[in-house]
Amino acid sequence: MGKKLKTVSQHLFYVILLLIDSNCIKKEQEWIHNTGLIGCLPLATVNIQNPKPGYLDKHGCIKGWNAATVEFNKQLKDAVTQLRAELLQAALTYVDMYTAKYRLINDAKNQGLLDPFNICCGHYGKGISVRCGNKANVNGAEVFGGSCEDPSTVISWDGVHYSEVANFWVANQILNGSFSDPPNPITQAYYKSNCIL
């Protein structure tokens, strides 16, 4: 590999090849998920007040962070495409988690969910940050970062991770293949992995 890697996609291409060589990814079939909406994580947006025009998108997500995520995902998809061309026996499926999660954020109210930036577990706001399950002294009072009353109404569990109901919704969207390239449901994708990544 002695060459200097010029792009993320080149690096990802080589990382995936290394994983295949070490039997972490089987050569025959594998699902490769892109990354989700970094700029829409409630923990990233909770303390933003009076942002400059254009800093947030129409949903309240940090535009620049999501632009970087979109570029990363584009390069990941390019790497998967390159791998498909080199590993003709492989059935590599690229799964677009970004779009699935963005659709959930966009459609939260129609799915019976509260504001997508609500955080169920933890206590946050205006300079206050008490992580899920922790205690902290805030203005002389002990504050516990407990869970919300009804976790089934929120997208975000702790500001970073999705709640069970949100993960279930996303899983149902990706399992049917509608966010995959090629668009095959999981019932048509058979894979094994010896590694936890």
PDB file of C-alpha atoms in Angstrom:
ATOM      1  CA  MET A   1       0.000   0.000   0.000  1.00  0.00           C
ATOM      2  CA  GLY A   2       3.003   2.385   0.137  1.00  0.00           C
ATOM      3  CA  LYS A   3       1.101   5.107  -1.764  1.00  0.00           C
ATOM      4  CA  LYS A   4      -0.232   8.173  -0.060  1.00  0.00           C
ATOM      5  CA  LEU A   5      -4.012   7.935   0.072  1.00  0.00           C
ATOM      6  CA  LYS A   6      -5.555  10.974  -1.589  1.00  0.00           C
ATOM      7  CA  THR A   7      -9.217  10.500  -0.756  1.00  0.00           C
ATOM      8  CA  VAL A   8     -11.428   8.931   1.832  1.00  0.00           C
ATOM      9  CA  SER A   9     -12.804   6.563  -0.813  1.00  0.00           C
ATOM     10  CA  GLN A  10      -9.318   5.206  -1.552  1.00  0.00           C
ATOM     11  CA  HIS A  11      -8.747   4.652   2.151  1.00  0.00           C
ATOM     12  CA  LEU A  12     -12.128   2.957   2.551  1.00  0.00           C
ATOM     13  CA  PHE A  13     -11.438   0.792  -0.487  1.00  0.00           C
ATOM     14  CA  TYR A  14      -8.202  -0.459   1.085  1.00  0.00           C
ATOM     15  CA  VAL A  15      -9.773  -0.917   4.526  1.00  0.00           C
ATOM     16  CA  ILE A  16     -12.566  -3.028   3.041  1.00  0.00           C
ATOM     17  CA  LEU A  17     -10.008  -5.080   1.099  1.00  0.00           C
ATOM     18  CA  LEU A  18      -8.046  -5.637   4.326  1.00  0.00           C
ATOM     19  CA  LEU A  19     -11.241  -6.768   6.079  1.00  0.00           C
ATOM     20  CA  ILE A  20     -11.936  -9.181   3.226  1.00  0.00           C
ATOM     21  CA  ASP A  21      -8.360 -10.494   3.359  1.00  0.00           C
ATOM     22  CA  SER A  22      -8.691 -11.096   7.117  1.00  0.00           C
ATOM     23  CA  ASN A  23     -12.078 -12.845   6.651  1.00  0.00           C
ATOM     24  CA  CYS A  24     -13.960 -10.127   8.553  1.00  0.00           C
ATOM     25  CA  ILE A  25     -15.997  -9.560   5.416  1.00  0.00           C
ATOM     26  CA  LYS A  26     -16.845 -12.511   3.232  1.00  0.00           C
ATOM     27  CA  LYS A  27     -16.073 -12.083  -0.450  1.00  0.00           C
ATOM     28  CA  GLU A  28     -19.474 -13.353  -1.505  1.00  0.00           C
ATOM     29  CA  GLN A  29     -22.079 -11.046   0.070  1.00  0.00           C
ATOM     30  CA  GLU A  30     -22.044  -8.115   2.447  1.00  0.00           C
ATOM     31  CA  TRP A  31     -24.124  -5.088   3.404  1.00  0.00           C
ATOM     32  CA  ILE A  32     -22.119  -1.899   3.863  1.00  0.00           C
ATOM     33  CA  HIS A  33     -23.959   0.900   5.682  1.00  0.00           C
ATOM     34  CA  ASN A  34     -23.104   4.545   5.225  1.00  0.00           C
ATOM     35  CA  THR A  35     -23.140   6.950   8.158  1.00  0.00           C
ATOM     36  CA  GLY A  36     -26.135   8.817   9.492  1.00  0.00           C
ATOM     37  CA  LEU A  37     -26.916  12.474  10.027  1.00  0.00           C
ATOM     38  CA  ILE A  38     -24.117  13.808  12.213  1.00  0.00           C
ATOM     39  CA  GLY A  39     -25.523  17.333  11.895  1.00  0.00           C
ATOM     40  CA  CYS A  40     -28.932  16.212  13.161  1.00  0.00           C
ATOM     41  CA  LEU A  41     -27.762  14.651  16.411  1.00  0.00           C
ATOM     42  CA  PRO A  42     -29.653  16.415  19.196  1.00  0.00           C
ATOM     43  CA  LEU A  43     -26.513  16.509  21.333  1.00  0.00           C
ATOM     44  CA  ALA A  44     -24.841  18.567  18.576  1.00  0.00           C
ATOM     45  CA  THR A  45     -27.729  21.021  18.263  1.00  0.00           C
ATOM     46  CA  VAL A  46     -29.099  21.301  21.817  1.00  0.00           C
ATOM     47  CA  ASN A  47     -27.131  24.408  22.786  1.00  0.00           C
ATOM     48  CA  ILE A  48     -27.325  26.271  19.480  1.00  0.00           C
ATOM     49  CA  GLN A  49     -29.071  29.571  20.024  1.00  0.00           C
ATOM     50  CA  ASN A  50     -29.492  32.337  17.464  1.00  0.00           C
ATOM     51  CA  PRO A  51     -27.464  30.632  14.722  1.00  0.00           C
ATOM     52  CA  LYS A  52     -26.204  32.643  11.770  1.00  0.00           C
ATOM     53  CA  PRO A  53     -28.467  32.430   8.700  1.00  0.00           C
ATOM     54  CA  GLY A  54     -27.734  29.265   6.745  1.00  0.00           C
ATOM     55  CA  TYR A  55     -26.005  27.474   9.646  1.00  0.00           C
ATOM     56  CA  LEU A  56     -28.985  25.148  10.107  1.00  0.00           C
ATOM     57  CA  ASP A  57     -31.110  23.513   7.420  1.00  0.00           C
ATOM     58  CA  LYS A  58     -34.915  23.678   7.301  1.00  0.00           C
ATOM     59  CA  HIS A  59     -35.174  20.827   9.835  1.00  0.00           C
ATOM     60  CA  GLY A  60     -32.737  22.368  12.329  1.00  0.00           C
ATOM     61  CA  CYS A  61     -29.698  20.232  11.443  1.00  0.00           C
ATOM     62  CA  ILE A  62     -26.176  21.648  11.151  1.00  0.00           C
ATOM     63  CA  LYS A  63     -25.700  22.091   7.398  1.00  0.00           C
ATOM     64  CA  GLY A  64     -21.897  21.906   7.309  1.00  0.00           C
ATOM     65  CA  TRP A  65     -21.737  18.730   9.349  1.00  0.00           C
ATOM     66  CA  ASN A  66     -24.295  17.027   7.126  1.00  0.00           C
ATOM     67  CA  ALA A  67     -22.492  18.261   3.999  1.00  0.00           C
ATOM     68  CA  ALA A  68     -19.336  16.542   5.275  1.00  0.00           C
ATOM     69  CA  THR A  69     -21.366  13.395   5.983  1.00  0.00           C
ATOM     70  CA  VAL A  70     -22.862  13.440   2.478  1.00  0.00           C
ATOM     71  CA  GLU A  71     -19.347  13.738   0.988  1.00  0.00           C
ATOM     72  CA  PHE A  72     -18.071  10.875   3.146  1.00  0.00           C
ATOM     73  CA  ASN A  73     -21.035   8.716   2.104  1.00  0.00           C
ATOM     74  CA  LYS A  74     -20.486   9.575  -1.569  1.00  0.00           C
ATOM     75  CA  GLN A  75     -16.874   8.438  -1.291  1.00  0.00           C
ATOM     76  CA  LEU A  76     -17.921   5.288   0.555  1.00  0.00           C
ATOM     77  CA  LYS A  77     -20.383   4.475  -2.230  1.00  0.00           C
ATOM     78  CA  ASP A  78     -17.624   5.107  -4.797  1.00  0.00           C
ATOM     79  CA  ALA A  79     -15.388   2.660  -2.905  1.00  0.00           C
ATOM     80  CA  VAL A  80     -18.157   0.037  -2.900  1.00  0.00           C
ATOM     81  CA  THR A  81     -18.663   0.569  -6.650  1.00  0.00           C
ATOM     82  CA  GLN A  82     -14.923   0.137  -7.224  1.00  0.00           C
ATOM     83  CA  LEU A  83     -14.907  -3.023  -5.118  1.00  0.00           C
ATOM     84  CA  ARG A  84     -17.805  -4.448  -7.118  1.00  0.00           C
ATOM     85  CA  ALA A  85     -15.789  -3.915 -10.305  1.00  0.00           C
ATOM     86  CA  GLU A  86     -12.757  -5.699  -8.826  1.00  0.00           C
ATOM     87  CA  LEU A  87     -14.566  -8.451  -6.919  1.00  0.00           C
ATOM     88  CA  LEU A  88     -16.959  -9.719  -9.561  1.00  0.00           C
ATOM     89  CA  GLN A  89     -18.002 -12.681  -7.399  1.00  0.00           C
ATOM     90  CA  ALA A  90     -19.050 -10.370  -4.552  1.00  0.00           C
ATOM     91  CA  ALA A  91     -22.598  -9.166  -3.920  1.00  0.00           C
ATOM     92  CA  LEU A  92     -21.897  -5.918  -2.070  1.00  0.00           C
ATOM     93  CA  THR A  93     -24.961  -3.977  -0.995  1.00  0.00           C
ATOM     94  CA  TYR A  94     -24.601  -0.298  -0.132  1.00  0.00           C
ATOM     95  CA  VAL A  95     -27.222   0.719   2.466  1.00  0.00           C
ATOM     96  CA  ASP A  96     -28.173   4.401   2.678  1.00  0.00           C
ATOM     97  CA  MET A  97     -28.761   4.947   6.401  1.00  0.00           C
ATOM     98  CA  TYR A  98     -28.381   8.706   5.950  1.00  0.00           C
ATOM     99  CA  THR A  99     -31.443   9.031   3.733  1.00  0.00           C
ATOM    100  CA  ALA A 100     -33.525   6.631   5.837  1.00  0.00           C
ATOM    101  CA  LYS A 101     -32.765   8.583   9.027  1.00  0.00           C
ATOM    102  CA  TYR A 102     -33.302  11.940   7.338  1.00  0.00           C
ATOM    103  CA  ARG A 103     -36.694  10.753   6.147  1.00  0.00           C
ATOM    104  CA  LEU A 104     -37.611   9.831   9.726  1.00  0.00           C
ATOM    105  CA  ILE A 105     -36.537  13.268  10.991  1.00  0.00           C
ATOM    106  CA  ASN A 106     -38.491  14.930   8.182  1.00  0.00           C
ATOM    107  CA  ASP A 107     -41.589  12.838   8.887  1.00  0.00           C
ATOM    108  CA  ALA A 108     -41.386  12.541  12.690  1.00  0.00           C
ATOM    109  CA  LYS A 109     -44.767  14.088  13.443  1.00  0.00           C
ATOM    110  CA  ASN A 110     -46.553  11.895  10.861  1.00  0.00           C
ATOM    111  CA  GLN A 111     -44.944   8.859  12.524  1.00  0.00           C
ATOM    112  CA  GLY A 112     -46.397   9.894  15.891  1.00  0.00           C
ATOM    113  CA  LEU A 113     -43.066  11.127  17.224  1.00  0.00           C
ATOM    114  CA  LEU A 114     -42.231  14.353  19.016  1.00  0.00           C
ATOM    115  CA  ASP A 115     -39.747  16.972  17.867  1.00  0.00           C
ATOM    116  CA  PRO A 116     -36.799  15.005  16.403  1.00  0.00           C
ATOM    117  CA  PHE A 117     -34.380  17.002  18.556  1.00  0.00           C
ATOM    118  CA  ASN A 118     -35.941  15.952  21.866  1.00  0.00           C
ATOM    119  CA  ILE A 119     -33.600  13.826  23.968  1.00  0.00           C
ATOM    120  CA  CYS A 120     -35.241  11.125  26.069  1.00  0.00           C
ATOM    121  CA  CYS A 121     -32.486  10.233  28.506  1.00  0.00           C
ATOM    122  CA  GLY A 122     -30.382  12.984  30.041  1.00  0.00           C
ATOM    123  CA  HIS A 123     -30.941  16.599  31.025  1.00  0.00           C
ATOM    124  CA  TYR A 124     -29.852  19.216  28.498  1.00  0.00           C
ATOM    125  CA  GLY A 125     -30.405  22.839  27.613  1.00  0.00           C
ATOM    126  CA  LYS A 126     -28.825  26.325  27.806  1.00  0.00           C
ATOM    127  CA  GLY A 127     -25.400  25.220  28.970  1.00  0.00           C
ATOM    128  CA  ILE A 128     -26.691  22.279  31.014  1.00  0.00           C
ATOM    129  CA  SER A 129     -25.420  18.839  30.083  1.00  0.00           C
ATOM    130  CA  VAL A 130     -26.217  15.879  32.325  1.00  0.00           C
ATOM    131  CA  ARG A 131     -25.740  12.666  30.397  1.00  0.00           C
ATOM    132  CA  CYS A 132     -28.127   9.751  30.585  1.00  0.00           C
ATOM    133  CA  GLY A 133     -27.988   8.033  33.973  1.00  0.00           C
ATOM    134  CA  ASN A 134     -25.606  10.600  35.498  1.00  0.00           C
ATOM    135  CA  LYS A 135     -26.014  13.194  38.230  1.00  0.00           C
ATOM    136  CA  ALA A 136     -24.620  16.720  38.261  1.00  0.00           C
ATOM    137  CA  ASN A 137     -24.798  19.862  40.329  1.00  0.00           C
ATOM    138  CA  VAL A 138     -26.609  22.572  38.372  1.00  0.00           C
ATOM    139  CA  ASN A 139     -26.971  25.966  40.041  1.00  0.00           C
ATOM    140  CA  GLY A 140     -26.627  24.392  43.488  1.00  0.00           C
ATOM    141  CA  ALA A 141     -29.151  21.624  42.877  1.00  0.00           C
ATOM    142  CA  GLU A 142     -28.483  17.974  42.086  1.00  0.00           C
ATOM    143  CA  VAL A 143     -29.914  17.061  38.692  1.00  0.00           C
ATOM    144  CA  PHE A 144     -30.323  13.486  37.480  1.00  0.00           C
ATOM    145  CA  GLY A 145     -30.221  12.684  33.773  1.00  0.00           C
ATOM    146  CA  GLY A 146     -33.126  10.251  33.820  1.00  0.00           C
ATOM    147  CA  SER A 147     -35.265   9.006  30.964  1.00  0.00           C
ATOM    148  CA  CYS A 148     -38.377  10.604  29.565  1.00  0.00           C
ATOM    149  CA  GLU A 149     -41.830   9.391  30.487  1.00  0.00           C
ATOM    150  CA  ASP A 150     -42.570   7.780  27.104  1.00  0.00           C
ATOM    151  CA  PRO A 151     -39.514   6.708  25.058  1.00  0.00           C
ATOM    152  CA  SER A 152     -41.809   5.473  22.280  1.00  0.00           C
ATOM    153  CA  THR A 153     -42.462   9.097  21.257  1.00  0.00           C
ATOM    154  CA  VAL A 154     -38.874  10.205  20.641  1.00  0.00           C
ATOM    155  CA  ILE A 155     -36.262   9.605  17.956  1.00  0.00           C
ATOM    156  CA  SER A 156     -33.201  10.173  20.120  1.00  0.00           C
ATOM    157  CA  TRP A 157     -32.526   8.102  23.220  1.00  0.00           C
ATOM    158  CA  ASP A 158     -29.549  10.028  24.604  1.00  0.00           C
ATOM    159  CA  GLY A 159     -28.764  12.723  22.043  1.00  0.00           C
ATOM    160  CA  VAL A 160     -26.522  10.411  19.998  1.00  0.00           C
ATOM    161  CA  HIS A 161     -28.217   7.015  19.770  1.00  0.00           C
ATOM    162  CA  TYR A 162     -31.638   6.372  18.320  1.00  0.00           C
ATOM    163  CA  SER A 163     -34.495   5.172  20.518  1.00  0.00           C
ATOM    164  CA  GLU A 164     -35.910   1.684  20.136  1.00  0.00           C
ATOM    165  CA  VAL A 165     -38.913   2.940  18.169  1.00  0.00           C
ATOM    166  CA  ALA A 166     -36.688   4.988  15.831  1.00  0.00           C
ATOM    167  CA  ASN A 167     -34.309   2.073  15.267  1.00  0.00           C
ATOM    168  CA  PHE A 168     -37.295  -0.179  14.539  1.00  0.00           C
ATOM    169  CA  TRP A 169     -38.613   2.312  11.958  1.00  0.00           C
ATOM    170  CA  VAL A 170     -35.207   2.661  10.275  1.00  0.00           C
ATOM    171  CA  ALA A 171     -34.664  -1.115  10.297  1.00  0.00           C
ATOM    172  CA  ASN A 172     -38.009  -1.702   8.598  1.00  0.00           C
ATOM    173  CA  GLN A 173     -37.076   0.803   5.903  1.00  0.00           C
ATOM    174  CA  ILE A 174     -33.683  -0.726   5.145  1.00  0.00           C
ATOM    175  CA  LEU A 175     -34.684  -4.379   5.465  1.00  0.00           C
ATOM    176  CA  ASN A 176     -37.045  -4.123   2.507  1.00  0.00           C
ATOM    177  CA  GLY A 177     -34.227  -2.841   0.274  1.00  0.00           C
ATOM    178  CA  SER A 178     -35.722   0.559  -0.481  1.00  0.00           C
ATOM    179  CA  PHE A 179     -32.537   2.321   0.727  1.00  0.00           C
ATOM    180  CA  SER A 180     -30.102  -0.172  -0.768  1.00  0.00           C
ATOM    181  CA  ASP A 181     -28.004  -0.308  -3.917  1.00  0.00           C
ATOM    182  CA  PRO A 182     -28.893  -2.710  -5.420  1.00  0.00           C
ATOM    183  CA  PRO A 183     -32.434  -2.466  -3.997  1.00  0.00           C
ATOM    184  CA  ASN A 184     -32.695  -6.018  -2.667  1.00  0.00           C
ATOM    185  CA  PRO A 185     -34.493  -6.879   0.585  1.00  0.00           C
ATOM    186  CA  ILE A 186     -32.477  -8.615   3.286  1.00  0.00           C
ATOM    187  CA  THR A 187     -34.258 -11.889   2.482  1.00  0.00           C
ATOM    188  CA  GLN A 188     -32.241 -11.918  -0.747  1.00  0.00           C
ATOM    189  CA  ALA A 189     -28.917 -11.072   0.925  1.00  0.00           C
ATOM    190  CA  TYR A 190     -27.062 -13.850   2.699  1.00  0.00           C
ATOM    191  CA  TYR A 191     -23.915 -12.967   4.571  1.00  0.00           C
ATOM    192  CA  LYS A 192     -21.709 -14.056   7.401  1.00  0.00           C
ATOM    193  CA  SER A 193     -19.060 -12.133   9.272  1.00  0.00           C
ATOM    194  CA  ASN A 194     -16.471 -13.416  11.690  1.00  0.00           C
ATOM    195  CA  CYS A 195     -15.772  -9.940  13.050  1.00  0.00           C
ATOM    196  CA  ILE A 196     -17.648  -7.331  15.014  1.00  0.00           C
ATOM    197  CA  LEU A 197     -16.910  -3.918  13.550  1.00  0.00           C
TER     198      LEU A 197
END
